[in-house]
Tab-separated table of C-alpha atoms in Angstrom:
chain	number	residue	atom	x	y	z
A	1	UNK	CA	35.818	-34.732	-29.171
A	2	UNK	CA	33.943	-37.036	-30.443
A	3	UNK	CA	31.295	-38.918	-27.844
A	4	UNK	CA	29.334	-41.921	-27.088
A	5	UNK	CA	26.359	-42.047	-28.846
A	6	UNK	CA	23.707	-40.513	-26.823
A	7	UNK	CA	25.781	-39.284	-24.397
A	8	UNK	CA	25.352	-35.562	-23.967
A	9	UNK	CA	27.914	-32.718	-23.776
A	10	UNK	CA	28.537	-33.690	-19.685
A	11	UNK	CA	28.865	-37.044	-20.211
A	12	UNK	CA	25.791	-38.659	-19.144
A	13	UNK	CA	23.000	-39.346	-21.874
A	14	UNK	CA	20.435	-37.224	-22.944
A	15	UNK	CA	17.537	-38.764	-21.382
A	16	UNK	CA	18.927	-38.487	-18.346
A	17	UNK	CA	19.502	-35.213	-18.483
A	18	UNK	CA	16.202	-34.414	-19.529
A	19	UNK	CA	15.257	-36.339	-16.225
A	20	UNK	CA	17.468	-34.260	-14.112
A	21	UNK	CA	15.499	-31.283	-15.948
A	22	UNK	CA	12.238	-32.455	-15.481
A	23	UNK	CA	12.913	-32.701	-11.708
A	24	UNK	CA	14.216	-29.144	-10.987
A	25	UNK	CA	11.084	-27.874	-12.607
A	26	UNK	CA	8.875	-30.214	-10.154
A	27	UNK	CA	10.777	-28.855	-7.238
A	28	UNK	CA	10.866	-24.959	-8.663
A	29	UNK	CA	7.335	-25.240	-9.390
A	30	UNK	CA	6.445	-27.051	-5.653
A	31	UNK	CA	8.408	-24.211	-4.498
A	32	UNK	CA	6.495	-21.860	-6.070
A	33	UNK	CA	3.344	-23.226	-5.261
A	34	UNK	CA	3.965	-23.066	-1.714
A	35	UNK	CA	4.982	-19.401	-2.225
A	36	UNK	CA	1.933	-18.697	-3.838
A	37	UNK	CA	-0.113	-20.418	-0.650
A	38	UNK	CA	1.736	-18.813	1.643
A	39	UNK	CA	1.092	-15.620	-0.277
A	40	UNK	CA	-2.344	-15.920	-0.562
A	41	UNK	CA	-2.889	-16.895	3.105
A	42	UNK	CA	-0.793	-13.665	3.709
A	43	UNK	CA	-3.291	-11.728	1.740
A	44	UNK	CA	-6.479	-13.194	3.235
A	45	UNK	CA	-5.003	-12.182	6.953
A	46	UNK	CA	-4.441	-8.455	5.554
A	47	UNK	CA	-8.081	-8.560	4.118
A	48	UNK	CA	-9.272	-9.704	7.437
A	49	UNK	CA	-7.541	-7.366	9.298
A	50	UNK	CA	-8.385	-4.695	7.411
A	51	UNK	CA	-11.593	-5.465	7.128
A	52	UNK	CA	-11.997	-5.663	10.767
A	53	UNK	CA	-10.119	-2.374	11.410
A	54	UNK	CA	-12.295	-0.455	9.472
A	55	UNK	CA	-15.564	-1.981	10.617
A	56	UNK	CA	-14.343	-1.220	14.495
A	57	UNK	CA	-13.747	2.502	13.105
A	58	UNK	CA	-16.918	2.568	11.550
A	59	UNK	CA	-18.638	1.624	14.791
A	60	UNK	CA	-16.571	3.966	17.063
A	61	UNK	CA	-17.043	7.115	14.478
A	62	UNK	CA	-21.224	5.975	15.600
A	63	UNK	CA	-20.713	5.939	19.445
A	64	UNK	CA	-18.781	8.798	18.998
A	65	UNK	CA	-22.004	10.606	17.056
A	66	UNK	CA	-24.345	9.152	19.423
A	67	UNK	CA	-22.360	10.920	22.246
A	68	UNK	CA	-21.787	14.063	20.386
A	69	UNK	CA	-26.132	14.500	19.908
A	70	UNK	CA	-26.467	13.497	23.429
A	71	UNK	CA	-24.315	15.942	24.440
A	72	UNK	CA	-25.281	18.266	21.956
A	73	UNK	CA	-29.472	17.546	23.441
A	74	UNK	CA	-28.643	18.138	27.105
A	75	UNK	CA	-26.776	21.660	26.159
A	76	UNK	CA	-29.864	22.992	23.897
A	77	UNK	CA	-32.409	21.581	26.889
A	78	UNK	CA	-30.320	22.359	29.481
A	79	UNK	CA	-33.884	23.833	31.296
A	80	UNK	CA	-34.520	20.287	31.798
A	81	UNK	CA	-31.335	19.868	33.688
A	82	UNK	CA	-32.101	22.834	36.113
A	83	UNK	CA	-28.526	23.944	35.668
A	84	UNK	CA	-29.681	27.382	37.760
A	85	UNK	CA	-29.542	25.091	40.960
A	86	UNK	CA	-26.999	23.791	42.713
A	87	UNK	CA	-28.724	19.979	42.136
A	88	UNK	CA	-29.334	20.609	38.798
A	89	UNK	CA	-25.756	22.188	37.589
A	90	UNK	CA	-24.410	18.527	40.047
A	91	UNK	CA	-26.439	16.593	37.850
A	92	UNK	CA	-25.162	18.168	34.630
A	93	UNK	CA	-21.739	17.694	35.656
A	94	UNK	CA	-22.275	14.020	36.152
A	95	UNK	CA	-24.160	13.759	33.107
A	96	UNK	CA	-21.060	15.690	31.197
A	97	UNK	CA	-18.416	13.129	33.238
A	98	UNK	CA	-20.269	10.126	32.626
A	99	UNK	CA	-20.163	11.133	28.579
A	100	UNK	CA	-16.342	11.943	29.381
A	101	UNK	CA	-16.068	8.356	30.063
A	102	UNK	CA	-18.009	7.384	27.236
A	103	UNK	CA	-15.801	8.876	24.912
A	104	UNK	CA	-12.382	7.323	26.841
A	105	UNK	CA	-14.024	3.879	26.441
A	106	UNK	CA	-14.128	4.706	22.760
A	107	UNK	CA	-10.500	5.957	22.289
A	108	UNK	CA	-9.470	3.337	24.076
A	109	UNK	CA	-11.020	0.828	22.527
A	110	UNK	CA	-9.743	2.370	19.250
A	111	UNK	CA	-6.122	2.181	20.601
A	112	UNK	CA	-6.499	-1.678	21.782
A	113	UNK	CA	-7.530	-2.433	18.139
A	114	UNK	CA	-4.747	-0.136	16.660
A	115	UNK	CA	-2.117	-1.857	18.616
A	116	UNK	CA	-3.338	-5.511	17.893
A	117	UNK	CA	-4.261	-4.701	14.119
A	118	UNK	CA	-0.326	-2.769	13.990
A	119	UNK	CA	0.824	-6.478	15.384
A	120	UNK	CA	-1.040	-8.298	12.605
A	121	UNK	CA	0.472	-5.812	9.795
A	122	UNK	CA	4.205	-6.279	11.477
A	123	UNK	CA	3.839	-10.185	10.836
A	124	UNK	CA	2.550	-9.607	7.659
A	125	UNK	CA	5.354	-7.141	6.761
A	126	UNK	CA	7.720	-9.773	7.709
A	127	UNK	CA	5.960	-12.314	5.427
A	128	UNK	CA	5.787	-10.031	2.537
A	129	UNK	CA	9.722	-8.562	2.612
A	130	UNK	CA	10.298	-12.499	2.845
A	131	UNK	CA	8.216	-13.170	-0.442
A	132	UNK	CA	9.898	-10.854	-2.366
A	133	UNK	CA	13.580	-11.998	-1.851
């Protein structure tokens, strides 16, 4: 089987084959690149987020101290709450109700953030099991 000159083994000539070459490894490679973008736009989010999710814990682990030693104050002074009087055991209980609410405010704020961070990390998850097909 003997060719045309120049003509390559499917029967169009080398050069442009080479051509047809060249241009699946432009489009590979501007597939990859947008991968790659994609990728490391998918990363910064997850950096973000966790960045943010630990900085909120951070901050509710210190309202949660700064309740505990208030509430840990009142019950070594509780002389200054007159707790042997009627008034004064009232006012504890209020004091004790209002740091009841304290801490809800706190968990709850901690479960707001847990369910919009978990909705960040689901749309990441999706982004990620696409990446790797």
């Amino acid at each position: 089987m003997v060719g045309e000159r120049g003509t390559g083994e499917y029967g169009r000539p080398m050069v442009e084959q080479g051509g047809l070459s060249i241009t699946a490894i432009g489009d590979q490679q501007a597939a990859l690149s947008t991968r790659h973008t994609a990728a490391s736009e998918a990363d910064r989010a997850l950096a973000d987020a966790l960045a943010s999710a630990h900085a909120a814990t951070v901050e509710g682990i210190r309202r949660l101290d700064a309740i505990a030693a208030e509430i840990d104050s009142a019950v070594t002074n509780q002389a200054a709450f007159s707790i042997d009087t009627a008034v004064g055991a009232r006012e504890f209980q209020r004091f004790l109700v209002a740091k009841q609410r304290e801490i809800s405010a706190v968990v709850s704020d901690a479960q707001e953030l847990g369910s919009a961070k978990k909705a960040v990390l689901d749309r990441l998850g999706e982004h990620y099991g696409a990446a790797a097909d």
